Coordinates of C-alpha atoms and ligand atoms in Angstrom, one line a residue:
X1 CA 0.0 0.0 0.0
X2 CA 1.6 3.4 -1.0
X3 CA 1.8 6.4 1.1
X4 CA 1.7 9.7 -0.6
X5 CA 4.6 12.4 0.2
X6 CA 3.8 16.0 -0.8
X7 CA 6.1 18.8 -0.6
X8 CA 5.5 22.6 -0.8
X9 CA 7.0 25.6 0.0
X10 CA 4.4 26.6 2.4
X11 CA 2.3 24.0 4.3
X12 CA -0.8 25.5 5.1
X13 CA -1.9 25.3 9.2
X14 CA -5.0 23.0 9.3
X15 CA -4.9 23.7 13.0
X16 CA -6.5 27.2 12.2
X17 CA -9.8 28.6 12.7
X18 CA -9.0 30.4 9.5
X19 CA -10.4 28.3 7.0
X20 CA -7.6 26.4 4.7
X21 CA -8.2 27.2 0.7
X22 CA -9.4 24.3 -2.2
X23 CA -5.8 23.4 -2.6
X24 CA -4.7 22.4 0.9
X25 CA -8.2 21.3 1.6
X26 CA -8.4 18.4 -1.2
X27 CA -4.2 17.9 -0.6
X28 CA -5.2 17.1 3.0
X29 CA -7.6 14.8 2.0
X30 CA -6.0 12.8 -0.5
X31 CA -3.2 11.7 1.9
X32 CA -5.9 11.2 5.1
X33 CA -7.1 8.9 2.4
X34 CA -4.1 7.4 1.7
X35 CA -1.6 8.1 4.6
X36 CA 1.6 10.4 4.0
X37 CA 3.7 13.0 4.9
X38 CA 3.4 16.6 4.0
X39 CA 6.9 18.4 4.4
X40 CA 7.7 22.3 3.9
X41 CA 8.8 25.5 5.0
X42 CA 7.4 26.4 8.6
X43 CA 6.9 30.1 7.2
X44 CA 9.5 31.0 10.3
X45 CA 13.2 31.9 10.3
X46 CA 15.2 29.3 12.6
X47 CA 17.0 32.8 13.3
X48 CA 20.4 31.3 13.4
X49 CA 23.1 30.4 10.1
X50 CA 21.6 27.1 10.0
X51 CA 18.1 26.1 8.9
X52 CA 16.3 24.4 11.8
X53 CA 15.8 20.7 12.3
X54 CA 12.5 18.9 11.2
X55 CA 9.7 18.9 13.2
X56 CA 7.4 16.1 12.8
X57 CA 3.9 16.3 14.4
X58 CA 1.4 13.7 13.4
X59 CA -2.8 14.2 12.9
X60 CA -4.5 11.5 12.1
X61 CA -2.8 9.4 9.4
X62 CA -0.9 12.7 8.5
X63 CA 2.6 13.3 9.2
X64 CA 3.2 16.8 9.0
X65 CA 7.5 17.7 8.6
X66 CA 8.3 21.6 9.1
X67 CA 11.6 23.3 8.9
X68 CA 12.9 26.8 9.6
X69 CA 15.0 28.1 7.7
X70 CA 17.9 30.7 8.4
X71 CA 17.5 33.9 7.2
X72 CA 20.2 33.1 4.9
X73 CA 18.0 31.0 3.1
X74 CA 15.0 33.0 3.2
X75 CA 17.2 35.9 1.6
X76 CA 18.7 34.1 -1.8
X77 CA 16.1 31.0 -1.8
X78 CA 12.9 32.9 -1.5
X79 CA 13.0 36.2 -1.7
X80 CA 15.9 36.1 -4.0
X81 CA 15.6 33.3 -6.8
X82 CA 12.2 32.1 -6.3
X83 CA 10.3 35.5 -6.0
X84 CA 13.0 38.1 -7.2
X85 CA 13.8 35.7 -10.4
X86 CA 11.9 32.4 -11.4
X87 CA 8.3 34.6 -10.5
X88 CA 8.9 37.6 -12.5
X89 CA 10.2 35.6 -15.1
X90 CA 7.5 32.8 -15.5
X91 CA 5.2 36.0 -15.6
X92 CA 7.3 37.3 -18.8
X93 CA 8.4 40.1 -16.7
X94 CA 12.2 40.2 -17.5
X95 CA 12.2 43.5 -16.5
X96 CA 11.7 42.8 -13.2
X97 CA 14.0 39.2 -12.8
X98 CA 17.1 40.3 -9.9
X99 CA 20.0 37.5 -10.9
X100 CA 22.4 36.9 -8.4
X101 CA 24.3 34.0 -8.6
X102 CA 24.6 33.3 -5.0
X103 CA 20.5 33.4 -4.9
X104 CA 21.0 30.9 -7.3
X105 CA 23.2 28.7 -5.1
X106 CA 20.8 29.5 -1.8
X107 CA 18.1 28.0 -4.4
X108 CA 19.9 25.1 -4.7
X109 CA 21.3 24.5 -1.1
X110 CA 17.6 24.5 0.1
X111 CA 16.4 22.4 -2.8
X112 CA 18.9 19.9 -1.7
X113 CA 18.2 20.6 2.4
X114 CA 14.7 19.2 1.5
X115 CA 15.7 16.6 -0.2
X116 CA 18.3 15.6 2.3
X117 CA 16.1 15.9 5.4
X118 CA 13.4 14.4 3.6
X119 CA 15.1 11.0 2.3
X120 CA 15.2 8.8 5.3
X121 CA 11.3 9.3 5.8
X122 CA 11.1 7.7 2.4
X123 CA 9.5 4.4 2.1
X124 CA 10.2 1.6 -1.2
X125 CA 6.6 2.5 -2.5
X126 CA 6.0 6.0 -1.3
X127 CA 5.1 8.1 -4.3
X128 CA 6.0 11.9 -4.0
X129 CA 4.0 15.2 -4.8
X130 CA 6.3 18.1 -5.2
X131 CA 4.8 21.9 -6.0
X132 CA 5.8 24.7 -7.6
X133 CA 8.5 27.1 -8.4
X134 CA 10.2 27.1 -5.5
X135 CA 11.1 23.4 -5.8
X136 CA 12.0 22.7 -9.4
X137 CA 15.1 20.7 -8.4
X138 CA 14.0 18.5 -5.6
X139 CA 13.9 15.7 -7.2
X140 CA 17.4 15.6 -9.3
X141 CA 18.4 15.9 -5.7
X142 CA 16.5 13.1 -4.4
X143 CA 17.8 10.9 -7.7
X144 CA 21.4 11.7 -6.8
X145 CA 20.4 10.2 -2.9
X146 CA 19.3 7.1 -5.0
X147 CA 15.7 7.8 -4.2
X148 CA 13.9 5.9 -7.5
X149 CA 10.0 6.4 -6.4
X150 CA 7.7 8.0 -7.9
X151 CA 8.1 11.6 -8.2
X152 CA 5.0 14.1 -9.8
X153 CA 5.5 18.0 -10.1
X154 CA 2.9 20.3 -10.8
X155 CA 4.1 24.2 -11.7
X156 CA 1.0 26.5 -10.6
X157 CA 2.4 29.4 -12.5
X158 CA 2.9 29.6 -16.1
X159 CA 5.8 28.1 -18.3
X160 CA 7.3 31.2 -20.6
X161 CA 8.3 30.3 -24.0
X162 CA 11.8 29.2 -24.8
X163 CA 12.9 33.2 -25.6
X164 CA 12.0 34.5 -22.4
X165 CA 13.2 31.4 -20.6
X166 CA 16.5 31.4 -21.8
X167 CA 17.0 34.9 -20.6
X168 CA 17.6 33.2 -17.2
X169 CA 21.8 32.5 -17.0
X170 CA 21.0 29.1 -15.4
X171 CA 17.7 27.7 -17.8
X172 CA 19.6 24.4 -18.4
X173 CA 19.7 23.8 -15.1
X174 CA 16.0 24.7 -14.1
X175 CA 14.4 22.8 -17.4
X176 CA 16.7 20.0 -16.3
X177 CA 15.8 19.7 -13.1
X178 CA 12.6 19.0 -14.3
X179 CA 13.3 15.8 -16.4
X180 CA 14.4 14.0 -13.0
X181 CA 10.6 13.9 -12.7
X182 CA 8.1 11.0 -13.4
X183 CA 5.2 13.3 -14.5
X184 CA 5.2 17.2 -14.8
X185 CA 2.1 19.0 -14.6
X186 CA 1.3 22.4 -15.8
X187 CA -2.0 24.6 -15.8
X188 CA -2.4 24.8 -19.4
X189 CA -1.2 23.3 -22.9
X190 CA 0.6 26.3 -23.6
X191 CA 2.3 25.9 -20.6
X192 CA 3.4 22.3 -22.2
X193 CA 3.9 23.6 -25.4
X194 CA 6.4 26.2 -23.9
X195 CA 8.9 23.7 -22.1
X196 CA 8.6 21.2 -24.8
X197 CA 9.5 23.3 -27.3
X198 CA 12.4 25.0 -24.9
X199 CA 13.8 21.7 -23.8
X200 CA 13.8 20.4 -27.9
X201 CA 15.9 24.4 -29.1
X202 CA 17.9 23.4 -25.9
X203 CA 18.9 20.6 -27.5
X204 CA 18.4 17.9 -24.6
X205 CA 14.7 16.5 -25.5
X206 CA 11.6 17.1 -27.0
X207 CA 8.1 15.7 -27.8
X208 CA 8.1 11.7 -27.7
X209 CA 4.0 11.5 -28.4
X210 CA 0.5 10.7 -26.8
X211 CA 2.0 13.2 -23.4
X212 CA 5.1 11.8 -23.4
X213 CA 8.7 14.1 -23.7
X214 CA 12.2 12.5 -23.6
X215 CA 15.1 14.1 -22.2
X216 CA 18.7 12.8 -21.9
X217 CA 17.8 9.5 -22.4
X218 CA 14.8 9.3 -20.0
X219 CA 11.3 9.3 -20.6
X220 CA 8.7 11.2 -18.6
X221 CA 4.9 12.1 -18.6
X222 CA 4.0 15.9 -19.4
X223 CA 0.4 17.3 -18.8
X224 CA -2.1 19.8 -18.8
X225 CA -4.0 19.3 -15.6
X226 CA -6.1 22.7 -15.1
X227 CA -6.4 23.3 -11.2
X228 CA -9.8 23.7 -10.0
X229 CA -11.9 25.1 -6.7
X230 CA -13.9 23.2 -4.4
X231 CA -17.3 24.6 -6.5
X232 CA -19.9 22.7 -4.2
X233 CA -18.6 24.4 -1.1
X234 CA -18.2 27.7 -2.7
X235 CA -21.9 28.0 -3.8
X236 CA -23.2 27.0 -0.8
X237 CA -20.5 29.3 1.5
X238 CA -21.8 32.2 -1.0
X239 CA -25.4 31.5 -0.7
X240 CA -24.9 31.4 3.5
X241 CA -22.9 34.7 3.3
X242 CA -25.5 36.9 1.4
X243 CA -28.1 35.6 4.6
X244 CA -26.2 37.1 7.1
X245 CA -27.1 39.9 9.1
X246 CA -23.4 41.5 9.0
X247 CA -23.5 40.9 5.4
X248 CA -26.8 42.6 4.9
X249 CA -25.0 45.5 6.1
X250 CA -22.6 45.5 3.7
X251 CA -25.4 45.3 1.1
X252 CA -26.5 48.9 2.0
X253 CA -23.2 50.7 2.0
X254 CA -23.4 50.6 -1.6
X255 CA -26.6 52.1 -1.6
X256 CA -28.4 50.7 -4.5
X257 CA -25.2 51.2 -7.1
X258 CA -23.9 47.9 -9.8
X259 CA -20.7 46.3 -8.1
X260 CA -17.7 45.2 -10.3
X261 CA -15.5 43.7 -7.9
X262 CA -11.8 42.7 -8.0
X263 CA -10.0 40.5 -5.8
X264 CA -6.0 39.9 -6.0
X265 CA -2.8 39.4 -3.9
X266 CA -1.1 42.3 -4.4
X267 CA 1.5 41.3 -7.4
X268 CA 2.3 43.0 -10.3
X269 CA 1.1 40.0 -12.5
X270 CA -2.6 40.5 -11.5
X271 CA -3.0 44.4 -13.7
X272 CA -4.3 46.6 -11.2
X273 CA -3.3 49.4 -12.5
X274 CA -4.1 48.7 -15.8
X275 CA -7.4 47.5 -14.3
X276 CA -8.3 51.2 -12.7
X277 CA -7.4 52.8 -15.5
X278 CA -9.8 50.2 -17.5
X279 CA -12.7 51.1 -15.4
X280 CA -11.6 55.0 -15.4
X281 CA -11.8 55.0 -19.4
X282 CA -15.1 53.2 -18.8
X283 CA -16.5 55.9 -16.5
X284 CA -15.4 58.5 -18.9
X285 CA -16.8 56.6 -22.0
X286 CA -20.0 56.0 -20.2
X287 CA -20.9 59.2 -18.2
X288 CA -24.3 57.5 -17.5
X289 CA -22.9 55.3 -14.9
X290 CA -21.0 57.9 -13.1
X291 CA -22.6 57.4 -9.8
X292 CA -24.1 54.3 -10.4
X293 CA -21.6 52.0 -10.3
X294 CA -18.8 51.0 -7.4
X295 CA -15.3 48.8 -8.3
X296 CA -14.8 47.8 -4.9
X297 CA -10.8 46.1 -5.5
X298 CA -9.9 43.8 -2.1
X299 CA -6.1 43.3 -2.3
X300 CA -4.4 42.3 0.3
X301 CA -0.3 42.7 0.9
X302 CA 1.9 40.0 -0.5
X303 CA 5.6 39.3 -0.1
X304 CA 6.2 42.6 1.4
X305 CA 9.5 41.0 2.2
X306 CA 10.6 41.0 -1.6
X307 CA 12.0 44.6 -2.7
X308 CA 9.5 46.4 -4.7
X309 CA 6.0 45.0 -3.6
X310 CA 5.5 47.7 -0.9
X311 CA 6.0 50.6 -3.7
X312 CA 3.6 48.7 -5.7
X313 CA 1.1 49.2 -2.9
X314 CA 1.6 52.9 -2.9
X315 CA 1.2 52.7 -6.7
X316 CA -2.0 50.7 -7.2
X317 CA -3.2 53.0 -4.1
X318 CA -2.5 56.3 -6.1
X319 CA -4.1 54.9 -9.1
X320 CA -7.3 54.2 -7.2
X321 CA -6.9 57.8 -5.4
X322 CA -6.3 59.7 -8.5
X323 CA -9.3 58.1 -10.0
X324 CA -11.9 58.9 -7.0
X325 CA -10.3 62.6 -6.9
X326 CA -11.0 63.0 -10.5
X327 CA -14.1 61.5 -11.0
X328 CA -15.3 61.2 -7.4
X329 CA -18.3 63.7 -6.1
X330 CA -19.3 64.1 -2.8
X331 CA -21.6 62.0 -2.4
X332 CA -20.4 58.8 -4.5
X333 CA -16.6 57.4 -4.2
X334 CA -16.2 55.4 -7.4
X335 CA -13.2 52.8 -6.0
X336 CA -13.1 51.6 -2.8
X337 CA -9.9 50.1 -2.4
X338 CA -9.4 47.2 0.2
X339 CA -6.0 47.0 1.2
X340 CA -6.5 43.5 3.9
X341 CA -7.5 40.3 3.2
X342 CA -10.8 39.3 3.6
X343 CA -12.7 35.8 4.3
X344 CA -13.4 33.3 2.0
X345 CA -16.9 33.8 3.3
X346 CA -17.4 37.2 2.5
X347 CA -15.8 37.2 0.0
X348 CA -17.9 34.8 -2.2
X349 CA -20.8 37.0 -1.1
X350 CA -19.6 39.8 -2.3
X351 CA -18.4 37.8 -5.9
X352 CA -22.8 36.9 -5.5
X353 CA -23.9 40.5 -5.4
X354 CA -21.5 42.0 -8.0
X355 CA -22.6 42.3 -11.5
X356 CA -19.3 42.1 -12.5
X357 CA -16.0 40.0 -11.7
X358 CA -12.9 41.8 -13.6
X359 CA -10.1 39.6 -13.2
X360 CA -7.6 41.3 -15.5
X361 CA -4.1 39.8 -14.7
X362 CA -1.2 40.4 -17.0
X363 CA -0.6 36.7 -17.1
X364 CA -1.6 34.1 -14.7
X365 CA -1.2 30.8 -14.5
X366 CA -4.6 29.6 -13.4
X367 CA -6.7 32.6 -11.6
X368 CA -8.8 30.5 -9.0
X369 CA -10.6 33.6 -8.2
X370 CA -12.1 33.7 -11.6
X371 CA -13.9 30.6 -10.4
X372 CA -14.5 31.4 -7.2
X373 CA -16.4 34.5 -8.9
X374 CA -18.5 32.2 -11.3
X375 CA -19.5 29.8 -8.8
X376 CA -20.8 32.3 -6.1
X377 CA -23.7 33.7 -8.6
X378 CA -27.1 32.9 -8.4
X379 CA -27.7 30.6 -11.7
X380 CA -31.4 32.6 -12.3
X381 CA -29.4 35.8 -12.6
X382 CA -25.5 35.3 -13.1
X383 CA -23.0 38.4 -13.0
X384 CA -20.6 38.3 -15.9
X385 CA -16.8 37.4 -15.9
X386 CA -14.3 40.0 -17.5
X387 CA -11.6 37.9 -17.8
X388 CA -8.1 38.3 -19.0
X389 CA -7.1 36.3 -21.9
X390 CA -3.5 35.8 -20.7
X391 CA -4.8 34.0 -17.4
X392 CA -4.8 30.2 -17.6
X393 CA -8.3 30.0 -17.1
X394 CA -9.4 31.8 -20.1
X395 CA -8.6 28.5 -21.8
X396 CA -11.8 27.0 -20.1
X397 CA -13.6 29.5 -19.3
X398 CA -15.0 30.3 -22.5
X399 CA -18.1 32.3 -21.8
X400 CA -16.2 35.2 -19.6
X401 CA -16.0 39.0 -22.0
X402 CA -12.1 37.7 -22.6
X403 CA -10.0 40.9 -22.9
X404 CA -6.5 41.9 -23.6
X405 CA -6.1 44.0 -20.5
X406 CA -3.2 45.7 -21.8
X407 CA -6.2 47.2 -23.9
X408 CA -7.2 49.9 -21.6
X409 CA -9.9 51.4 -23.8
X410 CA -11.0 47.0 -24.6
X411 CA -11.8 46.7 -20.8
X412 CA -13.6 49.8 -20.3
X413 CA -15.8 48.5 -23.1
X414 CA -15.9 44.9 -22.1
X415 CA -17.3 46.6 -18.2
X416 CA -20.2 48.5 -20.6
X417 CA -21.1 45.7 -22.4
X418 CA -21.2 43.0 -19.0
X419 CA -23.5 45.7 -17.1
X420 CA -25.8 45.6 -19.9
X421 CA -25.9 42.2 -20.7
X422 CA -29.5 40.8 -21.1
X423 CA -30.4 38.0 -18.3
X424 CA -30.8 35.6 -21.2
X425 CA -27.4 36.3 -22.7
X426 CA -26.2 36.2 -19.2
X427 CA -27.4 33.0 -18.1
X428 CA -26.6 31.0 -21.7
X429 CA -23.2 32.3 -21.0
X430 CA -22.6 31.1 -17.3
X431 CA -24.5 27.8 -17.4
X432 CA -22.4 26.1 -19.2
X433 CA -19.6 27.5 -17.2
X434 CA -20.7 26.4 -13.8
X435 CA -21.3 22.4 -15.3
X436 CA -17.3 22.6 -16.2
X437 CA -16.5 23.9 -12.5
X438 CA -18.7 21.6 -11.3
X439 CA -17.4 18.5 -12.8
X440 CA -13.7 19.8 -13.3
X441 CA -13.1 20.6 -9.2
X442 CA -10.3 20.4 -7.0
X443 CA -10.8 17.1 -6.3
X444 CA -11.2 15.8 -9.9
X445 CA -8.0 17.8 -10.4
X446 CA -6.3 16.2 -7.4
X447 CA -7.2 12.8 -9.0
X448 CA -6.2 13.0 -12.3
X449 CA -2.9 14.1 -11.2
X450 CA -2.1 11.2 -8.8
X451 CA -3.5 8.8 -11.5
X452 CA -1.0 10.4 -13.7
X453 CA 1.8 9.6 -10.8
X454 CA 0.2 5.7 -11.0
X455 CA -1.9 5.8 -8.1
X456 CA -5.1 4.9 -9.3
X457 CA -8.8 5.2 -8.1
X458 CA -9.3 1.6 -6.7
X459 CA -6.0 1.8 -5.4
X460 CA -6.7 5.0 -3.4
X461 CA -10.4 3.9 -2.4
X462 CA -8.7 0.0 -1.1
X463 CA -6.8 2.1 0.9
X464 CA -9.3 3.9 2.7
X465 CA -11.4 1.0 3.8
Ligands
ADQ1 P1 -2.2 33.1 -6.7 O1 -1.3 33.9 -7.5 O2 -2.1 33.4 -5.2 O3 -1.9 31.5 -7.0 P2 -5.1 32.9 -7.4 O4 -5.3 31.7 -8.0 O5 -5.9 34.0 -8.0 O6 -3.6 33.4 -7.3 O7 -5.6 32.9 -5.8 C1 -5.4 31.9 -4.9 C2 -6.4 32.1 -3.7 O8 -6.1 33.3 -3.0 C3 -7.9 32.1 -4.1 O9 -8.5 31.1 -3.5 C4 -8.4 33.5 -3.7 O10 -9.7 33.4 -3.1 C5 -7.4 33.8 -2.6 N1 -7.3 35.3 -2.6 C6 -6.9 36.1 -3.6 N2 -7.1 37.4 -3.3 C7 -7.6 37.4 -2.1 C8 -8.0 38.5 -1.2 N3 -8.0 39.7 -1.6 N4 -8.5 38.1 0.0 C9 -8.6 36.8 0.4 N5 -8.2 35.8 -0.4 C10 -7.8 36.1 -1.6 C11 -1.0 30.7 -7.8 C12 -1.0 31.1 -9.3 C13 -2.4 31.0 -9.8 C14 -3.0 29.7 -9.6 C15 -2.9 29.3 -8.1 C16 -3.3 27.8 -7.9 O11 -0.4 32.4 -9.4 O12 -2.4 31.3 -11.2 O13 -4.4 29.7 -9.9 O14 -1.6 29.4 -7.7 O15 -2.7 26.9 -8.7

């Protein structure tokens, strides 16, 4: 009977009243239903030069493994390489990417640290889950321990193409890294595409048919796997929100006006000032609505450790004040800009009562909030979707306004044109929208991946009984 190993940067703390997202919910089920261990980053410095040792706590038949890390670490592996370089970079920004060849090594060093500290909890049949970015080489480390399991790696953020890739002074080693793995998941099949092609210019692989790629020798399975929400417990969570007293409050502050609502970590990849200025030129194109119509934008701070996310803050924030001052009268603000996070709960009731979700990134990977947008709404009378056509899931979802949102003057219109969609156009739209979400949901997702990795259905549900 295998166990199932998954590895991430962060491991998210079940413990909390907080409620954990889709992702760690259906991860955490798939090993209670299997048995496992789920190692990562603590999100704490060990405060000394050395990362800190493991610490294993164990709930129900999950083995949770943490580790500190010195602020060494934290400095070149994740503010530095993973956030200053591979991020910007897989977001086409190579304006942005910060090379430093000693992040590089800190990148490494704490690729193999995993690796090292997680080997002897590996069992003959274990089969291993390894996420994103931040872990590309884990398992050429594990290889060189001997380790010959199973290994499966899913990239949540896009794949660039082979020109923007190769910008990076150690690609070979990053696309590399990735052929140590069994199966390699991406959002998308341009995502695929991309490292195909870049691994067959590099020189070292390419396309060996029916999902397969070979590379130096070795044959491994590559995939589009599109990550999905937890829909069920998003419609109901959205339909329990909109009941609540403290909610009905919230209602009235808006004082009869259309919502458009937007709701992003702060990052540069998600377009928010492109977005304001989209829904300035719309207010300008569209006088009529001038008082009628609120964008309320909830963006909490990210990474305010990594240099230049806390001047984007002031930035995004004198978009949205240079906006209100121009357009603004005294008794209508037209944004309100939310600068916290905000809970899941209220936040899918506010996705219910806004006519419109503008989710405008500059490229995404996925966009679960997209989703999380489509199923809040009421299916009788469904808000519409703006949607960027550079996030991952404009691929599926097909009945979103797609926009450039580089197109300033393109998502101004596309806000005109959602606002005064007809219900039927609306609802022939979003039906078949929801069915995808329905049927295509974290769980499906979490699935299909793990029966690409070989662990099958029947073999998970034996395991359970
Ligand atoms: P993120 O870049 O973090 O994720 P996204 O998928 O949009 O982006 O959001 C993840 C979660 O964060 C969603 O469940 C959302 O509700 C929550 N969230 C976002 N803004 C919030 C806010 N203001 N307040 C509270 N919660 C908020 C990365 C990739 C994505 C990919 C995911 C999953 O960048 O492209 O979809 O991983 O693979």
């Amino acid at each position: 009977m295998s166990r199932l190993i998954v590895v991430s940067n962060r491991v998210p703390d079940l413990g909390k009243s907080a409620p954990a997202g889709g992702l760690a919910v259906a991860l955490k089920a798939a090993l209670e239903q299997r048995g496992g261990i789920w190692m990562g980053w603590s999100g704490k410095s060990s405060g000394a030069s050395e990362p800190g040792k493991l610490r294993i706590s164990e709930h129900g038949r999950i083995t949770f493994a943490l580790t500190d890390l010195s602020n060494r670490d934290l400095s070149e592996y994740y503010e530095g390489f993973a956030n200053s370089v591979l991020w910007p970079l897989c977001h086409y920004r190579l304006d942005l990417t910060d090379y430093a060849r000693k992040d590089m090594a800190g990148y490494f060093r704490v690729n193999r640290f995993f690796a090292e500290r997680l080997h002897p909890l590996i069992e003959p049949d274990d089969v291993l889950w390894i996420h994103d970015y931040h872990l590309i080489p884990m398992a050429s480390e594990l290889r060189r321990m001997g380790v010959e399991n199973r290994i499966g790696f899913f990239m949540h953020i896009p794949w660039p193409p082979p020109d923007v890739f190769f910008t990076l002074p150690v690609h070979e080693a990053i696309i590399g890294g990735l052929t140590a793995y069994d199966v390699v998941g991406f959002q998308t099949r341009h995502d695929v595409e991309n490292f195909a092609l870049g691994l067959k210019r590099e020189g070292i692989g390419g396309d060996a048919g029916e999902g397969w790629l070979e590379a130096y020798g070795r044959k491994f399975r590559a995939g589009a796997f599109p990550i999905g929400i937890a829909t069920g417990e998003f419609e109901k969570m959205a339909q329990r929100s909109v009941r609540s007293a403290a909610f009905k409050r919230i209602i009235e502050s808006f004082e009869g006006r259309d919502l458009i609502v937007g709701v992003d970590r702060l990052d540069y990849s998600k377009g928010l000032t492109h977005r304001i200025d989209g829904y300035e030129r719309f207010l300008v194109a569209n006088p009529a609505y001038r008082g009628r119509t609120t964008l309320l934008q909830v963006t909490p701070k990210s990474r305010t450790e990594v240099p230049g996310y806390a001047e984007m803050q002031r930035e995004v924030a004198e978009h949205a004040g240079r906006v209100n001052g121009a357009l603004g009268t005294l008794d209508w603000v037209p944004i309100r800009y939310v600068n916290r996070a905000v809970g899941q709960t209220m936040l899918a009731g506010l996705h219910r009562i806004a006519k419109v979700g503008l989710v405008t990134p500059l490229r995404d990977g996925m966009n679960l909030v997209a989703k999380e947008y489509l199923a809040a709404q009421d299916p009788e009378n469904p808000g519409v979707l703006v949607l960027s056509r550079f996030a991952g899931a404009a691929r599926e979802l097909d009945g979103a306004l797609l926009v450039n949102p580089y197109d300033i003057e393109a998502v101004g219109n596309a806000i005109a044109q959602a606002l005064s969609m007809p219900l039927e156009a609306r609802r022939e739209r979003f039906a078949p929208m929801l069915e995808r979400l329905r049927h295509y949901d974290i769980t499906r997702w979490c699935d299909d991946f793990l029966a690409a990795i070989g662990v099958d259905r029947s073999d998970r549900a034996s395991t359970a009984l």
